[in-house]
Amino acid sequence: MEITLVQGDITEQRVDAIVNAANSSLMGGGGVDGAIHRRGGPEILKECRALRASRYGGGLPTGQAVATTAGLLPARWVIHTVGPVYAESQDRSALLASCYAESLKVADELGARVVAFPAVSAGIYGWPMDDAARIALSTVRDAATDVEQARFVLFGPDAYTTFQATLDRLTQA
């Protein structure tokens, strides 16, 4: 699988699926989640409400993933995943890795070939960017998937630089 990095706005990516760093309620929020819901329009929220009324009455569990329409976004689907909140006192890296692995499984079920990822948990959830990049890139690189391109869409120059340095280290290893 090809892994690419771009600095930009994930809601502008013309891909098969956009991964949303969602909160467990699936009802939108801040950061990437809020941007996806605002730009994607009411169809995303409508499907999220249906998911909450059926399979995910208590919310989407951390590390899991589920798909909805992409609404008005230039993608076919949004894959919602709930990242863990960072805590120095507890190793939650397996949950963060699960966000990427489960998102790829959902992408495979959908037949998505190009998937755009944000830096899950590296914003308001406080995950250190260098560790978030290592977990994200190594998990995606090592996944057994039919996805042909994983595109990491990083909002600012610091995130992009960190992901690029991490990708360089992983490809040299």
PDB file of C-alpha atoms in Angstrom:
ATOM      1  CA  MET A   1       0.000   0.000   0.000  1.00  0.00           C
ATOM      2  CA  GLU A   2       1.158   3.494  -0.811  1.00  0.00           C
ATOM      3  CA  ILE A   3       1.298   5.904   2.121  1.00  0.00           C
ATOM      4  CA  THR A   4       1.196   9.598   1.271  1.00  0.00           C
ATOM      5  CA  LEU A   5       1.224  12.719   3.406  1.00  0.00           C
ATOM      6  CA  VAL A   6      -0.389  16.046   2.635  1.00  0.00           C
ATOM      7  CA  GLN A   7      -0.814  19.200   4.630  1.00  0.00           C
ATOM      8  CA  GLY A   8      -4.340  20.466   4.304  1.00  0.00           C
ATOM      9  CA  ASP A   9      -8.014  20.113   5.074  1.00  0.00           C
ATOM     10  CA  ILE A  10      -9.327  16.544   5.205  1.00  0.00           C
ATOM     11  CA  THR A  11     -12.808  17.709   4.186  1.00  0.00           C
ATOM     12  CA  GLU A  12     -11.433  18.697   0.763  1.00  0.00           C
ATOM     13  CA  GLN A  13      -9.947  15.299  -0.091  1.00  0.00           C
ATOM     14  CA  ARG A  14     -11.335  13.553  -3.170  1.00  0.00           C
ATOM     15  CA  VAL A  15     -10.995   9.975  -1.957  1.00  0.00           C
ATOM     16  CA  ASP A  16     -13.190   6.931  -1.495  1.00  0.00           C
ATOM     17  CA  ALA A  17     -13.367   7.337   2.288  1.00  0.00           C
ATOM     18  CA  ILE A  18     -12.447   9.968   4.841  1.00  0.00           C
ATOM     19  CA  VAL A  19     -11.701   8.804   8.374  1.00  0.00           C
ATOM     20  CA  ASN A  20     -13.295  10.948  11.055  1.00  0.00           C
ATOM     21  CA  ALA A  21     -11.643  11.303  14.461  1.00  0.00           C
ATOM     22  CA  ALA A  22     -15.084  11.126  16.059  1.00  0.00           C
ATOM     23  CA  ASN A  23     -16.296  11.333  19.602  1.00  0.00           C
ATOM     24  CA  SER A  24     -18.207   8.349  20.916  1.00  0.00           C
ATOM     25  CA  SER A  25     -21.590  10.052  20.570  1.00  0.00           C
ATOM     26  CA  LEU A  26     -21.174  10.201  16.758  1.00  0.00           C
ATOM     27  CA  MET A  27     -23.050  13.514  16.877  1.00  0.00           C
ATOM     28  CA  GLY A  28     -20.238  15.832  15.806  1.00  0.00           C
ATOM     29  CA  GLY A  29     -18.009  17.931  17.969  1.00  0.00           C
ATOM     30  CA  GLY A  30     -14.873  19.996  17.599  1.00  0.00           C
ATOM     31  CA  GLY A  31     -11.774  19.628  15.471  1.00  0.00           C
ATOM     32  CA  VAL A  32     -11.856  17.143  12.587  1.00  0.00           C
ATOM     33  CA  ASP A  33     -15.187  15.742  13.762  1.00  0.00           C
ATOM     34  CA  GLY A  34     -16.937  19.101  13.710  1.00  0.00           C
ATOM     35  CA  ALA A  35     -15.417  20.059  10.358  1.00  0.00           C
ATOM     36  CA  ILE A  36     -16.577  16.802   8.742  1.00  0.00           C
ATOM     37  CA  HIS A  37     -20.109  17.175  10.089  1.00  0.00           C
ATOM     38  CA  ARG A  38     -20.344  20.855   9.068  1.00  0.00           C
ATOM     39  CA  ARG A  39     -18.994  20.354   5.551  1.00  0.00           C
ATOM     40  CA  GLY A  40     -20.702  17.002   4.968  1.00  0.00           C
ATOM     41  CA  GLY A  41     -24.146  18.297   5.865  1.00  0.00           C
ATOM     42  CA  PRO A  42     -27.166  16.763   7.574  1.00  0.00           C
ATOM     43  CA  GLU A  43     -27.004  13.343   5.881  1.00  0.00           C
ATOM     44  CA  ILE A  44     -23.981  12.325   7.979  1.00  0.00           C
ATOM     45  CA  LEU A  45     -25.717  13.294  11.214  1.00  0.00           C
ATOM     46  CA  LYS A  46     -28.898  11.497  10.094  1.00  0.00           C
ATOM     47  CA  GLU A  47     -26.978   8.230   9.606  1.00  0.00           C
ATOM     48  CA  CYS A  48     -25.083   8.729  12.870  1.00  0.00           C
ATOM     49  CA  ARG A  49     -28.402   9.136  14.694  1.00  0.00           C
ATOM     50  CA  ALA A  50     -29.633   5.908  13.111  1.00  0.00           C
ATOM     51  CA  LEU A  51     -26.491   4.110  14.303  1.00  0.00           C
ATOM     52  CA  ARG A  52     -27.026   5.432  17.830  1.00  0.00           C
ATOM     53  CA  ALA A  53     -30.655   4.271  17.722  1.00  0.00           C
ATOM     54  CA  SER A  54     -29.609   0.757  16.683  1.00  0.00           C
ATOM     55  CA  ARG A  55     -26.187  -0.824  17.190  1.00  0.00           C
ATOM     56  CA  TYR A  56     -24.458   1.933  19.169  1.00  0.00           C
ATOM     57  CA  GLY A  57     -26.986   3.100  21.754  1.00  0.00           C
ATOM     58  CA  GLY A  58     -24.195   3.696  24.245  1.00  0.00           C
ATOM     59  CA  GLY A  59     -21.932   5.311  21.651  1.00  0.00           C
ATOM     60  CA  LEU A  60     -19.175   3.964  19.434  1.00  0.00           C
ATOM     61  CA  PRO A  61     -16.516   2.265  21.593  1.00  0.00           C
ATOM     62  CA  THR A  62     -12.969   3.601  21.560  1.00  0.00           C
ATOM     63  CA  GLY A  63     -10.844   1.871  18.915  1.00  0.00           C
ATOM     64  CA  GLN A  64     -13.813   0.763  16.804  1.00  0.00           C
ATOM     65  CA  ALA A  65     -14.954   2.105  13.424  1.00  0.00           C
ATOM     66  CA  VAL A  66     -18.221   2.431  11.516  1.00  0.00           C
ATOM     67  CA  ALA A  67     -19.126   3.993   8.164  1.00  0.00           C
ATOM     68  CA  THR A  68     -21.761   6.459   7.019  1.00  0.00           C
ATOM     69  CA  THR A  69     -22.394   8.397   3.856  1.00  0.00           C
ATOM     70  CA  ALA A  70     -20.061  11.331   3.193  1.00  0.00           C
ATOM     71  CA  GLY A  71     -22.974  13.639   2.443  1.00  0.00           C
ATOM     72  CA  LEU A  72     -21.683  16.737   0.658  1.00  0.00           C
ATOM     73  CA  LEU A  73     -18.007  15.826   1.072  1.00  0.00           C
ATOM     74  CA  PRO A  74     -16.005  14.909  -2.064  1.00  0.00           C
ATOM     75  CA  ALA A  75     -15.784  11.283  -0.877  1.00  0.00           C
ATOM     76  CA  ARG A  76     -18.209   8.354  -0.900  1.00  0.00           C
ATOM     77  CA  TRP A  77     -18.021   7.455   2.777  1.00  0.00           C
ATOM     78  CA  VAL A  78     -16.959   8.701   6.183  1.00  0.00           C
ATOM     79  CA  ILE A  79     -15.435   6.096   8.473  1.00  0.00           C
ATOM     80  CA  HIS A  80     -15.920   7.229  12.069  1.00  0.00           C
ATOM     81  CA  THR A  81     -13.441   6.030  14.681  1.00  0.00           C
ATOM     82  CA  VAL A  82     -13.084   7.036  18.317  1.00  0.00           C
ATOM     83  CA  GLY A  83      -9.524   7.568  19.446  1.00  0.00           C
ATOM     84  CA  PRO A  84      -8.378   7.223  23.030  1.00  0.00           C
ATOM     85  CA  VAL A  85      -7.631  10.203  25.240  1.00  0.00           C
ATOM     86  CA  TYR A  86      -3.890  10.258  26.003  1.00  0.00           C
ATOM     87  CA  ALA A  87      -2.864   9.438  29.575  1.00  0.00           C
ATOM     88  CA  GLU A  88       0.726   9.215  30.780  1.00  0.00           C
ATOM     89  CA  SER A  89      -0.368   6.831  33.538  1.00  0.00           C
ATOM     90  CA  GLN A  90      -1.898   4.255  31.180  1.00  0.00           C
ATOM     91  CA  ASP A  91      -0.669   2.756  27.884  1.00  0.00           C
ATOM     92  CA  ARG A  92      -3.540   3.151  25.435  1.00  0.00           C
ATOM     93  CA  SER A  93      -1.451   2.750  22.297  1.00  0.00           C
ATOM     94  CA  ALA A  94      -3.236  -0.502  21.353  1.00  0.00           C
ATOM     95  CA  LEU A  95      -6.532   1.411  21.264  1.00  0.00           C
ATOM     96  CA  LEU A  96      -5.014   4.064  19.017  1.00  0.00           C
ATOM     97  CA  ALA A  97      -3.595   1.408  16.686  1.00  0.00           C
ATOM     98  CA  SER A  98      -7.029  -0.246  16.645  1.00  0.00           C
ATOM     99  CA  CYS A  99      -8.575   2.983  15.275  1.00  0.00           C
ATOM    100  CA  TYR A 100      -6.440   2.662  12.147  1.00  0.00           C
ATOM    101  CA  ALA A 101      -6.729  -1.122  11.805  1.00  0.00           C
ATOM    102  CA  GLU A 102     -10.520  -1.098  12.263  1.00  0.00           C
ATOM    103  CA  SER A 103     -10.894   1.836   9.844  1.00  0.00           C
ATOM    104  CA  LEU A 104      -9.010  -0.162   7.212  1.00  0.00           C
ATOM    105  CA  LYS A 105     -11.247  -3.196   7.845  1.00  0.00           C
ATOM    106  CA  VAL A 106     -14.331  -1.038   7.295  1.00  0.00           C
ATOM    107  CA  ALA A 107     -12.696   0.438   4.173  1.00  0.00           C
ATOM    108  CA  ASP A 108     -12.181  -3.089   2.848  1.00  0.00           C
ATOM    109  CA  GLU A 109     -15.825  -3.963   3.540  1.00  0.00           C
ATOM    110  CA  LEU A 110     -16.876  -0.879   1.569  1.00  0.00           C
ATOM    111  CA  GLY A 111     -14.454  -1.534  -1.296  1.00  0.00           C
ATOM    112  CA  ALA A 112     -12.618   1.753  -0.678  1.00  0.00           C
ATOM    113  CA  ARG A 113      -9.212   1.957  -2.337  1.00  0.00           C
ATOM    114  CA  VAL A 114      -8.068   5.455  -1.326  1.00  0.00           C
ATOM    115  CA  VAL A 115      -8.580   6.485   2.302  1.00  0.00           C
ATOM    116  CA  ALA A 116      -7.746   9.815   3.953  1.00  0.00           C
ATOM    117  CA  PHE A 117      -6.764   9.722   7.633  1.00  0.00           C
ATOM    118  CA  PRO A 118      -6.340  12.506  10.165  1.00  0.00           C
ATOM    119  CA  ALA A 119      -3.906  12.256  13.077  1.00  0.00           C
ATOM    120  CA  VAL A 120      -6.388  10.484  15.378  1.00  0.00           C
ATOM    121  CA  SER A 121      -6.155  11.524  19.056  1.00  0.00           C
ATOM    122  CA  ALA A 122      -3.341  14.017  18.362  1.00  0.00           C
ATOM    123  CA  GLY A 123      -5.549  17.087  18.764  1.00  0.00           C
ATOM    124  CA  ILE A 124      -7.850  17.757  21.681  1.00  0.00           C
ATOM    125  CA  TYR A 125      -7.302  14.200  23.006  1.00  0.00           C
ATOM    126  CA  GLY A 126      -3.695  15.178  23.750  1.00  0.00           C
ATOM    127  CA  TRP A 127      -1.698  12.353  22.171  1.00  0.00           C
ATOM    128  CA  PRO A 128       1.916  13.481  21.571  1.00  0.00           C
ATOM    129  CA  MET A 129       2.296  13.999  17.809  1.00  0.00           C
ATOM    130  CA  ASP A 130       5.511  11.974  17.434  1.00  0.00           C
ATOM    131  CA  ASP A 131       4.011   8.933  19.134  1.00  0.00           C
ATOM    132  CA  ALA A 132       0.689   9.353  17.298  1.00  0.00           C
ATOM    133  CA  ALA A 133       2.602   9.416  13.995  1.00  0.00           C
ATOM    134  CA  ARG A 134       4.610   6.296  14.877  1.00  0.00           C
ATOM    135  CA  ILE A 135       1.496   4.328  15.844  1.00  0.00           C
ATOM    136  CA  ALA A 136      -0.556   5.533  12.864  1.00  0.00           C
ATOM    137  CA  LEU A 137       2.076   4.963  10.196  1.00  0.00           C
ATOM    138  CA  SER A 138       3.340   1.611  11.474  1.00  0.00           C
ATOM    139  CA  THR A 139      -0.200   0.255  11.928  1.00  0.00           C
ATOM    140  CA  VAL A 140      -1.281   1.281   8.450  1.00  0.00           C
ATOM    141  CA  ARG A 141       1.975   0.104   6.862  1.00  0.00           C
ATOM    142  CA  ASP A 142       1.663  -3.345   8.447  1.00  0.00           C
ATOM    143  CA  ALA A 143      -2.065  -3.848   7.816  1.00  0.00           C
ATOM    144  CA  ALA A 144      -3.372  -6.609   5.591  1.00  0.00           C
ATOM    145  CA  THR A 145      -5.771  -4.604   3.439  1.00  0.00           C
ATOM    146  CA  ASP A 146      -6.977  -4.065  -0.094  1.00  0.00           C
ATOM    147  CA  VAL A 147      -6.700  -0.292   0.348  1.00  0.00           C
ATOM    148  CA  GLU A 148      -4.244   0.955  -2.265  1.00  0.00           C
ATOM    149  CA  GLN A 149      -3.454   4.373  -0.813  1.00  0.00           C
ATOM    150  CA  ALA A 150      -3.562   5.676   2.739  1.00  0.00           C
ATOM    151  CA  ARG A 151      -3.354   9.466   2.666  1.00  0.00           C
ATOM    152  CA  PHE A 152      -2.570  11.180   5.945  1.00  0.00           C
ATOM    153  CA  VAL A 153      -4.027  14.671   5.835  1.00  0.00           C
ATOM    154  CA  LEU A 154      -2.293  16.799   8.428  1.00  0.00           C
ATOM    155  CA  PHE A 155      -3.700  20.152   9.397  1.00  0.00           C
ATOM    156  CA  GLY A 156      -0.580  22.137  10.243  1.00  0.00           C
ATOM    157  CA  PRO A 157       3.094  22.275   9.324  1.00  0.00           C
ATOM    158  CA  ASP A 158       4.242  20.819  12.658  1.00  0.00           C
ATOM    159  CA  ALA A 159       2.063  17.725  12.246  1.00  0.00           C
ATOM    160  CA  TYR A 160       3.168  17.309   8.641  1.00  0.00           C
ATOM    161  CA  THR A 161       6.867  17.619   9.554  1.00  0.00           C
ATOM    162  CA  THR A 162       6.492  15.110  12.389  1.00  0.00           C
ATOM    163  CA  PHE A 163       4.665  12.578  10.212  1.00  0.00           C
ATOM    164  CA  GLN A 164       7.222  13.022   7.396  1.00  0.00           C
ATOM    165  CA  ALA A 165      10.168  12.429   9.743  1.00  0.00           C
ATOM    166  CA  THR A 166       8.444   9.362  11.179  1.00  0.00           C
ATOM    167  CA  LEU A 167       7.617   7.980   7.738  1.00  0.00           C
ATOM    168  CA  ASP A 168      11.245   8.512   6.666  1.00  0.00           C
ATOM    169  CA  ARG A 169      12.464   6.561   9.719  1.00  0.00           C
ATOM    170  CA  LEU A 170      10.012   3.723   9.093  1.00  0.00           C
ATOM    171  CA  THR A 171      10.955   3.366   5.427  1.00  0.00           C
ATOM    172  CA  GLN A 172      14.656   3.272   6.300  1.00  0.00           C
ATOM    173  CA  ALA A 173      14.189   0.599   8.984  1.00  0.00           C
TER     174      ALA A 173
END
